[in-house]
Amino acid sequence: MKRILLSLLVCIFPVAGMAKESKYDRGIVMKTFIPKGQWMVGATFSYSEHVDDNFEFMSLLKDINSEGYTFKVTPIVSYFIRDNISIGGRLAFSRSYTKLDNISLSLGDDLNVEIEDYNNVSNTYSAAVFLRTYLNLGDSKRFGLFNEARVSYGYSQSNGSSGTGVDLSGVHQLKHNLNIGVAPGITCFVNDFTAVEASINVAGLNFNWYDQTRDQVYKGSRSSSSANFKINLLSIDLGIVFYL
């Protein structure tokens, strides 16, 4: 029995010692993708417009006659406080215009809704601060991933009207927005100082406050909040940035 116990101890202790000395290497090597002390400046632009002439959609929306556009510009600047880590901010301005001459909603023989002579103009101003962390893809110095945590505040003012003559009615609306979110993305260097990037919102908290005045007499307000933890393909941001 003593010999058996002694043999077991001799086998166990060397194995335990080897387990202590050995370490599992996952092969993850943190490399400097963008060094400390660099500045990043850039901007994103977007423009879209639409024109509908007697258009029909799914046999529900008929006789659509409308036109409009949306324009948005967003300058951005950040400074790298450490290797692969930057802090910065962005400003944004967007303007949208919609003119709806006519639209008919048909839900059956007894339910038809028609809207005519509707106009709306909206201007939105927003500012955000963010923290970015970068990670290079393998040994590549051209392609990299980043994750951006941001806090943004927006202010919007819109004016809408419908009808003509004595039936004219107008609505003035003010909107305040607070957003806390996370947006991962990918960047690709075209040369040593220029890169194109794309990011998408995947999670965030969103708060909205509305104040309305109709016909300069009637007032109303509304507030809403939401938590978003899903990928929104319509929130992809594309831009070009320069590293100085």
PDB file of C-alpha atoms in Angstrom:
ATOM      1  CA  MET A   1       0.000   0.000   0.000  1.00  0.00           C
ATOM      2  CA  LYS A   2       2.830   2.402   0.858  1.00  0.00           C
ATOM      3  CA  ARG A   3       4.491   1.699  -2.466  1.00  0.00           C
ATOM      4  CA  ILE A   4       1.224   2.384  -4.337  1.00  0.00           C
ATOM      5  CA  LEU A   5       0.681   5.721  -2.519  1.00  0.00           C
ATOM      6  CA  LEU A   6       4.276   6.743  -3.137  1.00  0.00           C
ATOM      7  CA  SER A   7       3.916   5.954  -6.832  1.00  0.00           C
ATOM      8  CA  LEU A   8       0.734   8.028  -7.087  1.00  0.00           C
ATOM      9  CA  LEU A   9       2.360  11.010  -5.373  1.00  0.00           C
ATOM     10  CA  VAL A  10       5.345  10.814  -7.712  1.00  0.00           C
ATOM     11  CA  CYS A  11       2.990  10.859 -10.727  1.00  0.00           C
ATOM     12  CA  ILE A  12       0.652  13.619  -9.479  1.00  0.00           C
ATOM     13  CA  PHE A  13       3.193  16.237  -8.349  1.00  0.00           C
ATOM     14  CA  PRO A  14       5.193  16.401 -11.598  1.00  0.00           C
ATOM     15  CA  VAL A  15       1.933  16.751 -13.578  1.00  0.00           C
ATOM     16  CA  ALA A  16       0.744  19.552 -11.257  1.00  0.00           C
ATOM     17  CA  GLY A  17       4.080  21.296 -11.612  1.00  0.00           C
ATOM     18  CA  MET A  18       3.890  21.087 -15.396  1.00  0.00           C
ATOM     19  CA  ALA A  19       0.316  22.490 -15.341  1.00  0.00           C
ATOM     20  CA  LYS A  20       1.537  25.459 -13.284  1.00  0.00           C
ATOM     21  CA  GLU A  21       4.388  26.209 -15.633  1.00  0.00           C
ATOM     22  CA  SER A  22       2.416  25.853 -18.884  1.00  0.00           C
ATOM     23  CA  LYS A  23       0.246  28.782 -20.084  1.00  0.00           C
ATOM     24  CA  TYR A  24      -2.322  28.772 -22.859  1.00  0.00           C
ATOM     25  CA  ASP A  25      -1.481  31.287 -25.578  1.00  0.00           C
ATOM     26  CA  ARG A  26      -4.503  32.452 -27.589  1.00  0.00           C
ATOM     27  CA  GLY A  27      -2.303  34.236 -30.099  1.00  0.00           C
ATOM     28  CA  ILE A  28      -3.882  37.654 -29.481  1.00  0.00           C
ATOM     29  CA  VAL A  29      -1.206  40.313 -29.925  1.00  0.00           C
ATOM     30  CA  MET A  30      -2.086  43.943 -29.258  1.00  0.00           C
ATOM     31  CA  LYS A  31      -0.299  46.153 -31.767  1.00  0.00           C
ATOM     32  CA  THR A  32      -0.305  49.890 -32.302  1.00  0.00           C
ATOM     33  CA  PHE A  33      -2.769  50.649 -35.077  1.00  0.00           C
ATOM     34  CA  ILE A  34      -2.893  54.429 -34.531  1.00  0.00           C
ATOM     35  CA  PRO A  35      -0.249  55.930 -32.203  1.00  0.00           C
ATOM     36  CA  LYS A  36      -0.748  58.353 -29.351  1.00  0.00           C
ATOM     37  CA  GLY A  37      -0.658  62.056 -30.201  1.00  0.00           C
ATOM     38  CA  GLN A  38      -2.376  61.924 -33.605  1.00  0.00           C
ATOM     39  CA  TRP A  39      -5.371  64.057 -34.582  1.00  0.00           C
ATOM     40  CA  MET A  40      -8.261  62.739 -36.638  1.00  0.00           C
ATOM     41  CA  VAL A  41     -10.481  65.137 -38.616  1.00  0.00           C
ATOM     42  CA  GLY A  42     -13.139  64.397 -41.168  1.00  0.00           C
ATOM     43  CA  ALA A  43     -16.765  64.689 -42.185  1.00  0.00           C
ATOM     44  CA  THR A  44     -19.720  62.701 -43.450  1.00  0.00           C
ATOM     45  CA  PHE A  45     -22.238  63.914 -46.014  1.00  0.00           C
ATOM     46  CA  SER A  46     -25.550  62.537 -47.171  1.00  0.00           C
ATOM     47  CA  TYR A  47     -28.215  63.759 -49.561  1.00  0.00           C
ATOM     48  CA  SER A  48     -31.376  62.112 -50.824  1.00  0.00           C
ATOM     49  CA  GLU A  49     -34.433  63.288 -52.710  1.00  0.00           C
ATOM     50  CA  HIS A  50     -37.639  61.833 -54.054  1.00  0.00           C
ATOM     51  CA  VAL A  51     -40.293  62.775 -56.621  1.00  0.00           C
ATOM     52  CA  ASP A  52     -43.597  60.876 -56.883  1.00  0.00           C
ATOM     53  CA  ASP A  53     -45.942  61.499 -59.796  1.00  0.00           C
ATOM     54  CA  ASN A  54     -49.291  59.689 -59.541  1.00  0.00           C
ATOM     55  CA  PHE A  55     -47.531  56.791 -57.824  1.00  0.00           C
ATOM     56  CA  GLU A  56     -49.256  53.783 -56.226  1.00  0.00           C
ATOM     57  CA  PHE A  57     -47.897  51.567 -53.420  1.00  0.00           C
ATOM     58  CA  MET A  58     -49.303  48.078 -52.723  1.00  0.00           C
ATOM     59  CA  SER A  59     -52.821  49.141 -53.810  1.00  0.00           C
ATOM     60  CA  LEU A  60     -53.213  50.888 -50.446  1.00  0.00           C
ATOM     61  CA  LEU A  61     -51.548  54.231 -51.058  1.00  0.00           C
ATOM     62  CA  LYS A  62     -52.769  55.719 -54.313  1.00  0.00           C
ATOM     63  CA  ASP A  63     -52.477  58.947 -56.312  1.00  0.00           C
ATOM     64  CA  ILE A  64     -49.222  59.905 -54.577  1.00  0.00           C
ATOM     65  CA  ASN A  65     -47.897  63.256 -55.772  1.00  0.00           C
ATOM     66  CA  SER A  66     -45.026  64.519 -53.662  1.00  0.00           C
ATOM     67  CA  GLU A  67     -41.436  65.725 -53.646  1.00  0.00           C
ATOM     68  CA  GLY A  68     -38.784  66.296 -51.013  1.00  0.00           C
ATOM     69  CA  TYR A  69     -35.157  66.029 -49.968  1.00  0.00           C
ATOM     70  CA  THR A  70     -32.944  65.383 -46.929  1.00  0.00           C
ATOM     71  CA  PHE A  71     -29.455  66.824 -46.477  1.00  0.00           C
ATOM     72  CA  LYS A  72     -27.014  66.118 -43.630  1.00  0.00           C
ATOM     73  CA  VAL A  73     -23.414  67.132 -42.895  1.00  0.00           C
ATOM     74  CA  THR A  74     -21.369  65.999 -39.891  1.00  0.00           C
ATOM     75  CA  PRO A  75     -17.819  67.281 -39.153  1.00  0.00           C
ATOM     76  CA  ILE A  76     -15.752  65.226 -36.677  1.00  0.00           C
ATOM     77  CA  VAL A  77     -12.501  65.713 -34.738  1.00  0.00           C
ATOM     78  CA  SER A  78     -10.704  63.567 -32.158  1.00  0.00           C
ATOM     79  CA  TYR A  79      -7.316  63.233 -30.424  1.00  0.00           C
ATOM     80  CA  PHE A  80      -5.513  60.000 -29.505  1.00  0.00           C
ATOM     81  CA  ILE A  81      -4.767  60.153 -25.794  1.00  0.00           C
ATOM     82  CA  ARG A  82      -3.152  56.706 -25.916  1.00  0.00           C
ATOM     83  CA  ASP A  83      -2.214  54.186 -28.576  1.00  0.00           C
ATOM     84  CA  ASN A  84      -5.441  53.003 -30.258  1.00  0.00           C
ATOM     85  CA  ILE A  85      -7.634  55.151 -27.944  1.00  0.00           C
ATOM     86  CA  SER A  86      -9.100  58.525 -28.932  1.00  0.00           C
ATOM     87  CA  ILE A  87     -11.575  60.996 -27.503  1.00  0.00           C
ATOM     88  CA  GLY A  88     -13.403  63.541 -29.621  1.00  0.00           C
ATOM     89  CA  GLY A  89     -16.631  65.132 -30.742  1.00  0.00           C
ATOM     90  CA  ARG A  90     -18.838  65.800 -33.730  1.00  0.00           C
ATOM     91  CA  LEU A  91     -21.416  68.358 -34.805  1.00  0.00           C
ATOM     92  CA  ALA A  92     -24.267  67.665 -37.183  1.00  0.00           C
ATOM     93  CA  PHE A  93     -26.767  69.657 -39.190  1.00  0.00           C
ATOM     94  CA  SER A  94     -29.597  68.192 -41.233  1.00  0.00           C
ATOM     95  CA  ARG A  95     -32.470  69.698 -43.177  1.00  0.00           C
ATOM     96  CA  SER A  96     -35.454  67.905 -44.652  1.00  0.00           C
ATOM     97  CA  TYR A  97     -38.298  69.143 -46.807  1.00  0.00           C
ATOM     98  CA  THR A  98     -41.476  67.370 -47.863  1.00  0.00           C
ATOM     99  CA  LYS A  99     -44.228  68.660 -50.142  1.00  0.00           C
ATOM    100  CA  LEU A 100     -47.231  66.374 -50.446  1.00  0.00           C
ATOM    101  CA  ASP A 101     -49.775  67.511 -53.013  1.00  0.00           C
ATOM    102  CA  ASN A 102     -52.000  64.459 -52.663  1.00  0.00           C
ATOM    103  CA  ILE A 103     -52.107  60.949 -51.202  1.00  0.00           C
ATOM    104  CA  SER A 104     -55.038  58.541 -50.833  1.00  0.00           C
ATOM    105  CA  LEU A 105     -55.207  55.669 -48.350  1.00  0.00           C
ATOM    106  CA  SER A 106     -57.715  52.988 -49.320  1.00  0.00           C
ATOM    107  CA  LEU A 107     -58.562  50.295 -46.746  1.00  0.00           C
ATOM    108  CA  GLY A 108     -61.864  49.200 -48.258  1.00  0.00           C
ATOM    109  CA  ASP A 109     -65.070  50.529 -49.718  1.00  0.00           C
ATOM    110  CA  ASP A 110     -66.074  52.253 -46.476  1.00  0.00           C
ATOM    111  CA  LEU A 111     -62.693  53.577 -45.313  1.00  0.00           C
ATOM    112  CA  ASN A 112     -60.756  56.036 -47.447  1.00  0.00           C
ATOM    113  CA  VAL A 113     -58.433  58.788 -46.221  1.00  0.00           C
ATOM    114  CA  GLU A 114     -57.077  61.568 -48.428  1.00  0.00           C
ATOM    115  CA  ILE A 115     -54.410  64.171 -47.591  1.00  0.00           C
ATOM    116  CA  GLU A 116     -53.817  67.241 -49.741  1.00  0.00           C
ATOM    117  CA  ASP A 117     -51.537  70.273 -49.734  1.00  0.00           C
ATOM    118  CA  TYR A 118     -49.203  69.225 -46.931  1.00  0.00           C
ATOM    119  CA  ASN A 119     -45.785  70.872 -46.464  1.00  0.00           C
ATOM    120  CA  ASN A 120     -43.100  70.313 -43.823  1.00  0.00           C
ATOM    121  CA  VAL A 121     -39.627  71.790 -43.268  1.00  0.00           C
ATOM    122  CA  SER A 122     -37.357  70.540 -40.473  1.00  0.00           C
ATOM    123  CA  ASN A 123     -33.904  71.683 -39.291  1.00  0.00           C
ATOM    124  CA  THR A 124     -31.930  69.606 -36.786  1.00  0.00           C
ATOM    125  CA  TYR A 125     -28.761  70.517 -34.868  1.00  0.00           C
ATOM    126  CA  SER A 126     -26.869  68.010 -32.723  1.00  0.00           C
ATOM    127  CA  ALA A 127     -23.571  67.596 -30.869  1.00  0.00           C
ATOM    128  CA  ALA A 128     -21.859  64.477 -29.506  1.00  0.00           C
ATOM    129  CA  VAL A 129     -18.782  63.420 -27.553  1.00  0.00           C
ATOM    130  CA  PHE A 130     -17.308  59.955 -27.991  1.00  0.00           C
ATOM    131  CA  LEU A 131     -14.555  57.553 -26.947  1.00  0.00           C
ATOM    132  CA  ARG A 132     -13.061  55.201 -29.536  1.00  0.00           C
ATOM    133  CA  THR A 133     -10.885  52.116 -29.175  1.00  0.00           C
ATOM    134  CA  TYR A 134      -9.169  50.541 -32.193  1.00  0.00           C
ATOM    135  CA  LEU A 135      -7.990  46.998 -32.960  1.00  0.00           C
ATOM    136  CA  ASN A 136      -5.925  46.009 -35.966  1.00  0.00           C
ATOM    137  CA  LEU A 137      -6.910  42.988 -38.059  1.00  0.00           C
ATOM    138  CA  GLY A 138      -4.016  40.568 -37.669  1.00  0.00           C
ATOM    139  CA  ASP A 139      -0.789  42.039 -38.995  1.00  0.00           C
ATOM    140  CA  SER A 140      -2.598  44.475 -41.284  1.00  0.00           C
ATOM    141  CA  LYS A 141      -1.875  48.173 -40.841  1.00  0.00           C
ATOM    142  CA  ARG A 142      -4.487  49.135 -43.433  1.00  0.00           C
ATOM    143  CA  PHE A 143      -7.645  47.535 -42.015  1.00  0.00           C
ATOM    144  CA  GLY A 144      -8.857  47.883 -38.446  1.00  0.00           C
ATOM    145  CA  LEU A 145     -11.910  47.613 -36.240  1.00  0.00           C
ATOM    146  CA  PHE A 146     -13.118  50.220 -33.757  1.00  0.00           C
ATOM    147  CA  ASN A 147     -15.818  50.575 -31.146  1.00  0.00           C
ATOM    148  CA  GLU A 148     -17.317  53.964 -30.334  1.00  0.00           C
ATOM    149  CA  ALA A 149     -19.214  54.869 -27.162  1.00  0.00           C
ATOM    150  CA  ARG A 150     -21.073  58.154 -27.611  1.00  0.00           C
ATOM    151  CA  VAL A 151     -23.370  60.620 -25.890  1.00  0.00           C
ATOM    152  CA  SER A 152     -25.272  63.030 -28.130  1.00  0.00           C
ATOM    153  CA  TYR A 153     -27.831  65.802 -27.785  1.00  0.00           C
ATOM    154  CA  GLY A 154     -30.024  67.107 -30.588  1.00  0.00           C
ATOM    155  CA  TYR A 155     -32.398  70.016 -31.115  1.00  0.00           C
ATOM    156  CA  SER A 156     -34.931  70.086 -33.938  1.00  0.00           C
ATOM    157  CA  GLN A 157     -37.382  72.702 -35.171  1.00  0.00           C
ATOM    158  CA  SER A 158     -40.036  71.955 -37.766  1.00  0.00           C
ATOM    159  CA  ASN A 159     -42.953  73.767 -39.386  1.00  0.00           C
ATOM    160  CA  GLY A 160     -45.781  71.942 -41.120  1.00  0.00           C
ATOM    161  CA  SER A 161     -48.952  73.107 -42.816  1.00  0.00           C
ATOM    162  CA  SER A 162     -51.916  71.486 -44.527  1.00  0.00           C
ATOM    163  CA  GLY A 163     -54.858  72.793 -46.509  1.00  0.00           C
ATOM    164  CA  THR A 164     -55.337  76.083 -48.313  1.00  0.00           C
ATOM    165  CA  GLY A 165     -57.318  79.269 -47.814  1.00  0.00           C
ATOM    166  CA  VAL A 166     -59.697  79.208 -44.844  1.00  0.00           C
ATOM    167  CA  ASP A 167     -58.823  75.531 -44.264  1.00  0.00           C
ATOM    168  CA  LEU A 168     -55.119  76.265 -43.772  1.00  0.00           C
ATOM    169  CA  SER A 169     -53.711  74.771 -40.561  1.00  0.00           C
ATOM    170  CA  GLY A 170     -50.124  74.903 -39.301  1.00  0.00           C
ATOM    171  CA  VAL A 171     -48.070  73.105 -36.652  1.00  0.00           C
ATOM    172  CA  HIS A 172     -44.818  74.334 -35.122  1.00  0.00           C
ATOM    173  CA  GLN A 173     -42.814  71.664 -33.276  1.00  0.00           C
ATOM    174  CA  LEU A 174     -39.689  71.684 -31.101  1.00  0.00           C
ATOM    175  CA  LYS A 175     -37.905  68.431 -30.338  1.00  0.00           C
ATOM    176  CA  HIS A 176     -35.089  67.651 -27.881  1.00  0.00           C
ATOM    177  CA  ASN A 177     -33.219  64.364 -28.100  1.00  0.00           C
ATOM    178  CA  LEU A 178     -30.675  62.661 -25.825  1.00  0.00           C
ATOM    179  CA  ASN A 179     -28.939  59.493 -26.995  1.00  0.00           C
ATOM    180  CA  ILE A 180     -26.404  57.207 -25.284  1.00  0.00           C
ATOM    181  CA  GLY A 181     -25.141  54.516 -27.611  1.00  0.00           C
ATOM    182  CA  VAL A 182     -22.475  52.157 -28.874  1.00  0.00           C
ATOM    183  CA  ALA A 183     -21.426  51.945 -32.523  1.00  0.00           C
ATOM    184  CA  PRO A 184     -18.783  49.479 -33.782  1.00  0.00           C
ATOM    185  CA  GLY A 185     -17.217  49.974 -37.181  1.00  0.00           C
ATOM    186  CA  ILE A 186     -14.415  49.268 -39.610  1.00  0.00           C
ATOM    187  CA  THR A 187     -11.793  51.595 -41.061  1.00  0.00           C
ATOM    188  CA  CYS A 188      -9.608  51.226 -44.144  1.00  0.00           C
ATOM    189  CA  PHE A 189      -6.539  53.380 -44.875  1.00  0.00           C
ATOM    190  CA  VAL A 190      -6.301  54.555 -48.471  1.00  0.00           C
ATOM    191  CA  ASN A 191      -2.837  55.972 -47.785  1.00  0.00           C
ATOM    192  CA  ASP A 192      -0.803  56.904 -44.703  1.00  0.00           C
ATOM    193  CA  PHE A 193      -3.033  59.858 -43.815  1.00  0.00           C
ATOM    194  CA  THR A 194      -6.477  59.122 -45.294  1.00  0.00           C
ATOM    195  CA  ALA A 195      -9.040  56.477 -44.349  1.00  0.00           C
ATOM    196  CA  VAL A 196     -12.642  55.620 -45.117  1.00  0.00           C
ATOM    197  CA  GLU A 197     -14.819  54.174 -42.393  1.00  0.00           C
ATOM    198  CA  ALA A 198     -18.252  52.716 -41.753  1.00  0.00           C
ATOM    199  CA  SER A 199     -20.074  52.267 -38.447  1.00  0.00           C
ATOM    200  CA  ILE A 200     -23.471  51.048 -37.322  1.00  0.00           C
ATOM    201  CA  ASN A 201     -25.540  51.607 -34.182  1.00  0.00           C
ATOM    202  CA  VAL A 202     -26.130  48.368 -32.283  1.00  0.00           C
ATOM    203  CA  ALA A 203     -27.201  49.481 -28.796  1.00  0.00           C
ATOM    204  CA  GLY A 204     -28.338  52.607 -27.044  1.00  0.00           C
ATOM    205  CA  LEU A 205     -30.767  54.549 -24.923  1.00  0.00           C
ATOM    206  CA  ASN A 206     -32.881  57.188 -26.616  1.00  0.00           C
ATOM    207  CA  PHE A 207     -34.971  59.978 -25.005  1.00  0.00           C
ATOM    208  CA  ASN A 208     -37.220  62.439 -26.868  1.00  0.00           C
ATOM    209  CA  TRP A 209     -39.239  65.477 -25.768  1.00  0.00           C
ATOM    210  CA  TYR A 210     -41.737  67.267 -28.053  1.00  0.00           C
ATOM    211  CA  ASP A 211     -43.539  70.606 -27.766  1.00  0.00           C
ATOM    212  CA  GLN A 212     -46.146  71.536 -30.352  1.00  0.00           C
ATOM    213  CA  THR A 213     -48.178  74.633 -31.147  1.00  0.00           C
ATOM    214  CA  ARG A 214     -51.033  74.313 -33.654  1.00  0.00           C
ATOM    215  CA  ASP A 215     -52.472  77.362 -35.385  1.00  0.00           C
ATOM    216  CA  GLN A 216     -50.547  79.538 -32.868  1.00  0.00           C
ATOM    217  CA  VAL A 217     -53.223  78.715 -30.266  1.00  0.00           C
ATOM    218  CA  TYR A 218     -53.359  75.083 -29.225  1.00  0.00           C
ATOM    219  CA  LYS A 219     -50.356  73.610 -27.376  1.00  0.00           C
ATOM    220  CA  GLY A 220     -49.337  70.034 -26.703  1.00  0.00           C
ATOM    221  CA  SER A 221     -46.363  68.027 -25.484  1.00  0.00           C
ATOM    222  CA  ARG A 222     -45.108  64.473 -25.621  1.00  0.00           C
ATOM    223  CA  SER A 223     -42.145  62.495 -24.310  1.00  0.00           C
ATOM    224  CA  SER A 224     -40.823  59.065 -25.214  1.00  0.00           C
ATOM    225  CA  SER A 225     -37.907  56.783 -24.364  1.00  0.00           C
ATOM    226  CA  SER A 226     -36.560  53.557 -25.800  1.00  0.00           C
ATOM    227  CA  ALA A 227     -33.745  51.054 -25.381  1.00  0.00           C
ATOM    228  CA  ASN A 228     -32.267  49.597 -28.538  1.00  0.00           C
ATOM    229  CA  PHE A 229     -30.115  46.465 -28.487  1.00  0.00           C
ATOM    230  CA  LYS A 230     -30.236  45.323 -32.093  1.00  0.00           C
ATOM    231  CA  ILE A 231     -28.501  46.007 -35.392  1.00  0.00           C
ATOM    232  CA  ASN A 232     -30.198  48.732 -37.415  1.00  0.00           C
ATOM    233  CA  LEU A 233     -29.043  48.495 -41.039  1.00  0.00           C
ATOM    234  CA  LEU A 234     -30.608  51.897 -41.761  1.00  0.00           C
ATOM    235  CA  SER A 235     -28.225  53.596 -39.311  1.00  0.00           C
ATOM    236  CA  ILE A 236     -24.985  52.902 -41.215  1.00  0.00           C
ATOM    237  CA  ASP A 237     -22.672  55.942 -41.262  1.00  0.00           C
ATOM    238  CA  LEU A 238     -20.071  56.285 -44.022  1.00  0.00           C
ATOM    239  CA  GLY A 239     -17.312  58.885 -43.966  1.00  0.00           C
ATOM    240  CA  ILE A 240     -13.765  59.886 -44.811  1.00  0.00           C
ATOM    241  CA  VAL A 241     -11.240  60.983 -42.169  1.00  0.00           C
ATOM    242  CA  PHE A 242      -7.715  62.372 -42.183  1.00  0.00           C
ATOM    243  CA  TYR A 243      -4.977  61.612 -39.629  1.00  0.00           C
ATOM    244  CA  LEU A 244      -2.568  64.452 -38.843  1.00  0.00           C
TER     245      LEU A 244
END
